[in-house]
CSV table of C-alpha atoms in Angstrom, one decimal:
chain,number,residue,atom,x,y,z
A,664,UNK,CA,16.8,13.1,21.5
A,665,UNK,CA,16.1,9.4,20.5
A,666,UNK,CA,12.5,9.7,21.7
A,667,UNK,CA,12.0,12.9,19.7
A,668,UNK,CA,13.3,11.2,16.5
A,669,UNK,CA,11.0,8.2,17.2
A,670,UNK,CA,8.1,10.5,17.7
A,671,UNK,CA,8.9,12.4,14.5
A,672,UNK,CA,9.3,9.1,12.6
A,673,UNK,CA,5.9,7.9,13.9
A,674,UNK,CA,4.1,11.1,13.1
A,675,UNK,CA,5.7,11.3,9.7
A,676,UNK,CA,4.9,7.6,9.1
A,677,UNK,CA,1.3,8.2,10.0
A,678,UNK,CA,1.1,11.1,7.6
A,679,UNK,CA,2.6,9.0,4.8
A,680,UNK,CA,0.5,6.0,5.7
A,681,UNK,CA,-2.6,8.1,5.4
A,682,UNK,CA,-1.5,9.7,2.1
A,683,UNK,CA,-0.9,6.2,0.6
A,684,UNK,CA,-3.6,4.0,2.1
A,685,UNK,CA,-6.2,6.7,2.8
A,686,UNK,CA,-7.7,7.9,6.1
A,687,UNK,CA,-10.5,5.3,6.1
A,688,UNK,CA,-8.1,2.4,5.9
A,689,UNK,CA,-5.8,3.8,8.6
A,690,UNK,CA,-8.7,4.7,10.8
A,691,UNK,CA,-10.0,1.1,10.6
A,692,UNK,CA,-6.6,-0.3,11.4
A,693,UNK,CA,-6.2,2.0,14.4
A,694,UNK,CA,-9.7,1.2,15.6
A,695,UNK,CA,-9.0,-2.6,15.4
A,696,UNK,CA,-5.7,-2.2,17.2
A,697,UNK,CA,-5.5,-3.8,20.7
A,698,UNK,CA,-2.8,-3.7,23.4
A,699,UNK,CA,-1.5,-7.0,21.9
A,700,UNK,CA,-0.8,-5.6,18.4
A,701,UNK,CA,-0.2,-1.9,19.2
A,702,UNK,CA,3.6,-2.4,19.3
A,703,UNK,CA,3.4,-3.9,15.8
A,704,UNK,CA,1.3,-1.0,14.5
A,705,UNK,CA,3.9,1.4,15.9
A,706,UNK,CA,6.7,-0.6,14.3
A,707,UNK,CA,5.2,-0.6,10.8
A,708,UNK,CA,4.2,3.0,11.1
A,709,UNK,CA,7.7,4.1,12.1
A,710,UNK,CA,9.7,1.7,9.9
A,711,UNK,CA,7.6,1.0,6.8
A,712,UNK,CA,5.8,4.3,6.5
A,713,UNK,CA,8.1,6.7,8.5
A,714,UNK,CA,11.4,5.5,7.0
A,715,UNK,CA,11.0,3.5,3.8
A,716,UNK,CA,7.9,5.1,2.3
A,717,UNK,CA,8.9,8.5,3.5
A,718,UNK,CA,12.3,8.4,1.7
A,719,UNK,CA,12.9,10.9,-1.0
A,720,UNK,CA,14.8,8.9,-3.6
A,721,UNK,CA,11.8,7.2,-5.1
A,722,UNK,CA,8.3,8.6,-5.7
A,723,UNK,CA,5.3,7.1,-4.1
A,724,UNK,CA,4.3,5.8,-7.6
A,725,UNK,CA,7.6,4.0,-7.9
A,726,UNK,CA,7.4,2.6,-4.3
A,727,UNK,CA,3.9,1.5,-5.1
A,728,UNK,CA,5.0,-0.6,-8.2
A,729,UNK,CA,7.8,-2.2,-6.3
A,730,UNK,CA,5.6,-3.0,-3.3
A,731,UNK,CA,3.0,-4.6,-5.5
A,732,UNK,CA,5.6,-6.7,-7.3
A,733,UNK,CA,7.2,-7.9,-4.0
A,734,UNK,CA,3.9,-8.7,-2.3
A,735,UNK,CA,2.7,-10.6,-5.4
A,736,UNK,CA,6.0,-12.5,-5.6
A,737,UNK,CA,5.6,-13.5,-1.9
A,738,UNK,CA,1.9,-14.4,-2.3
A,739,UNK,CA,0.6,-11.9,0.2
A,740,UNK,CA,-2.8,-11.6,-1.5
A,741,UNK,CA,-4.6,-9.2,0.9
A,742,UNK,CA,-1.6,-6.9,0.9
A,743,UNK,CA,-1.6,-7.0,-3.0
A,744,UNK,CA,-5.2,-5.9,-3.1
A,745,UNK,CA,-4.6,-3.2,-0.5
A,746,UNK,CA,-1.7,-1.7,-2.4
A,747,UNK,CA,-3.5,-1.9,-5.7
A,748,UNK,CA,-6.3,0.1,-4.1
A,749,UNK,CA,-3.6,2.5,-2.8
A,750,UNK,CA,-2.5,3.3,-6.3
A,751,UNK,CA,-5.5,5.8,-6.4
A,752,UNK,CA,-3.3,7.8,-4.0
A,753,UNK,CA,0.2,7.1,-5.3
A,754,UNK,CA,-0.2,7.9,-9.0
A,755,UNK,CA,0.6,4.4,-10.2
A,756,UNK,CA,-1.6,3.5,-13.2
A,757,UNK,CA,-3.2,0.2,-14.3
A,758,UNK,CA,-0.4,0.0,-16.8
A,759,UNK,CA,2.2,0.4,-14.0
A,760,UNK,CA,0.5,-2.4,-12.1
A,761,UNK,CA,0.5,-4.6,-15.2
A,762,UNK,CA,4.2,-4.0,-15.8
A,763,UNK,CA,5.0,-4.7,-12.2
A,764,UNK,CA,3.2,-8.0,-12.4
A,765,UNK,CA,4.8,-8.9,-15.7
A,766,UNK,CA,8.1,-8.6,-13.9
A,767,UNK,CA,6.7,-10.9,-11.2
A,768,UNK,CA,6.0,-13.5,-13.9
A,769,UNK,CA,9.6,-13.5,-15.1
A,770,UNK,CA,11.4,-13.2,-11.8
A,771,UNK,CA,9.1,-14.9,-9.4
A,772,UNK,CA,7.1,-17.3,-11.5
A,773,UNK,CA,4.0,-17.3,-13.7
A,774,UNK,CA,1.7,-18.9,-11.1
A,775,UNK,CA,2.4,-16.0,-8.7
A,776,UNK,CA,1.8,-13.4,-11.4
A,777,UNK,CA,-1.3,-15.2,-12.6
A,778,UNK,CA,-2.8,-15.1,-9.2
A,779,UNK,CA,-1.8,-11.5,-8.6
A,780,UNK,CA,-3.4,-10.5,-11.9
A,781,UNK,CA,-6.7,-12.0,-10.7
A,782,UNK,CA,-6.4,-10.0,-7.4
A,783,UNK,CA,-5.5,-6.8,-9.2
A,784,UNK,CA,-8.3,-7.1,-11.7
A,785,UNK,CA,-10.8,-7.6,-8.9
A,786,UNK,CA,-9.4,-4.7,-6.9
A,787,UNK,CA,-9.4,-2.4,-9.9
A,788,UNK,CA,-13.0,-3.4,-10.8
A,789,UNK,CA,-14.1,-2.6,-7.3
A,790,UNK,CA,-12.3,0.8,-7.5
A,791,UNK,CA,-14.0,1.6,-10.8
A,792,UNK,CA,-17.4,0.5,-9.4
A,793,UNK,CA,-16.9,2.7,-6.3
A,794,UNK,CA,-15.6,5.7,-8.2
A,795,UNK,CA,-19.0,7.1,-9.4
A,796,UNK,CA,-20.3,6.8,-5.8
A,797,UNK,CA,-17.4,8.7,-4.4
A,798,UNK,CA,-18.0,11.5,-6.8
A,799,UNK,CA,-21.7,11.7,-5.7
A,800,UNK,CA,-20.5,12.3,-2.1
A,801,UNK,CA,-18.5,15.4,-3.1
């Protein structure tokens, strides 16, 4: 029974991971995986995506805002950019991102928020620049 729950959590986690980050990102992560880091990929898919992100109490939009704030507060720059890009799939708006980062300024410090604002601005600009090209592909 434990193996079935683990398999279900992995499969559900992979579904949620793809919904939030997009197929291209997850496919790149899977392709870059090696025997060395595969157990880590499984861990984050089951725990972060299959348990926390798959929970029903918060929406993906709410989880997105909290995740961006936490990552910004901790200075995890690449992850901030990745989760800002993921807002295209979670429903969090630019205003939501701004408000999350305003909380970072108050509760984690202005320098952390200032840096995260720069990262978010760049990621949002890249998203806007890519948007017309994505429409052309459809």
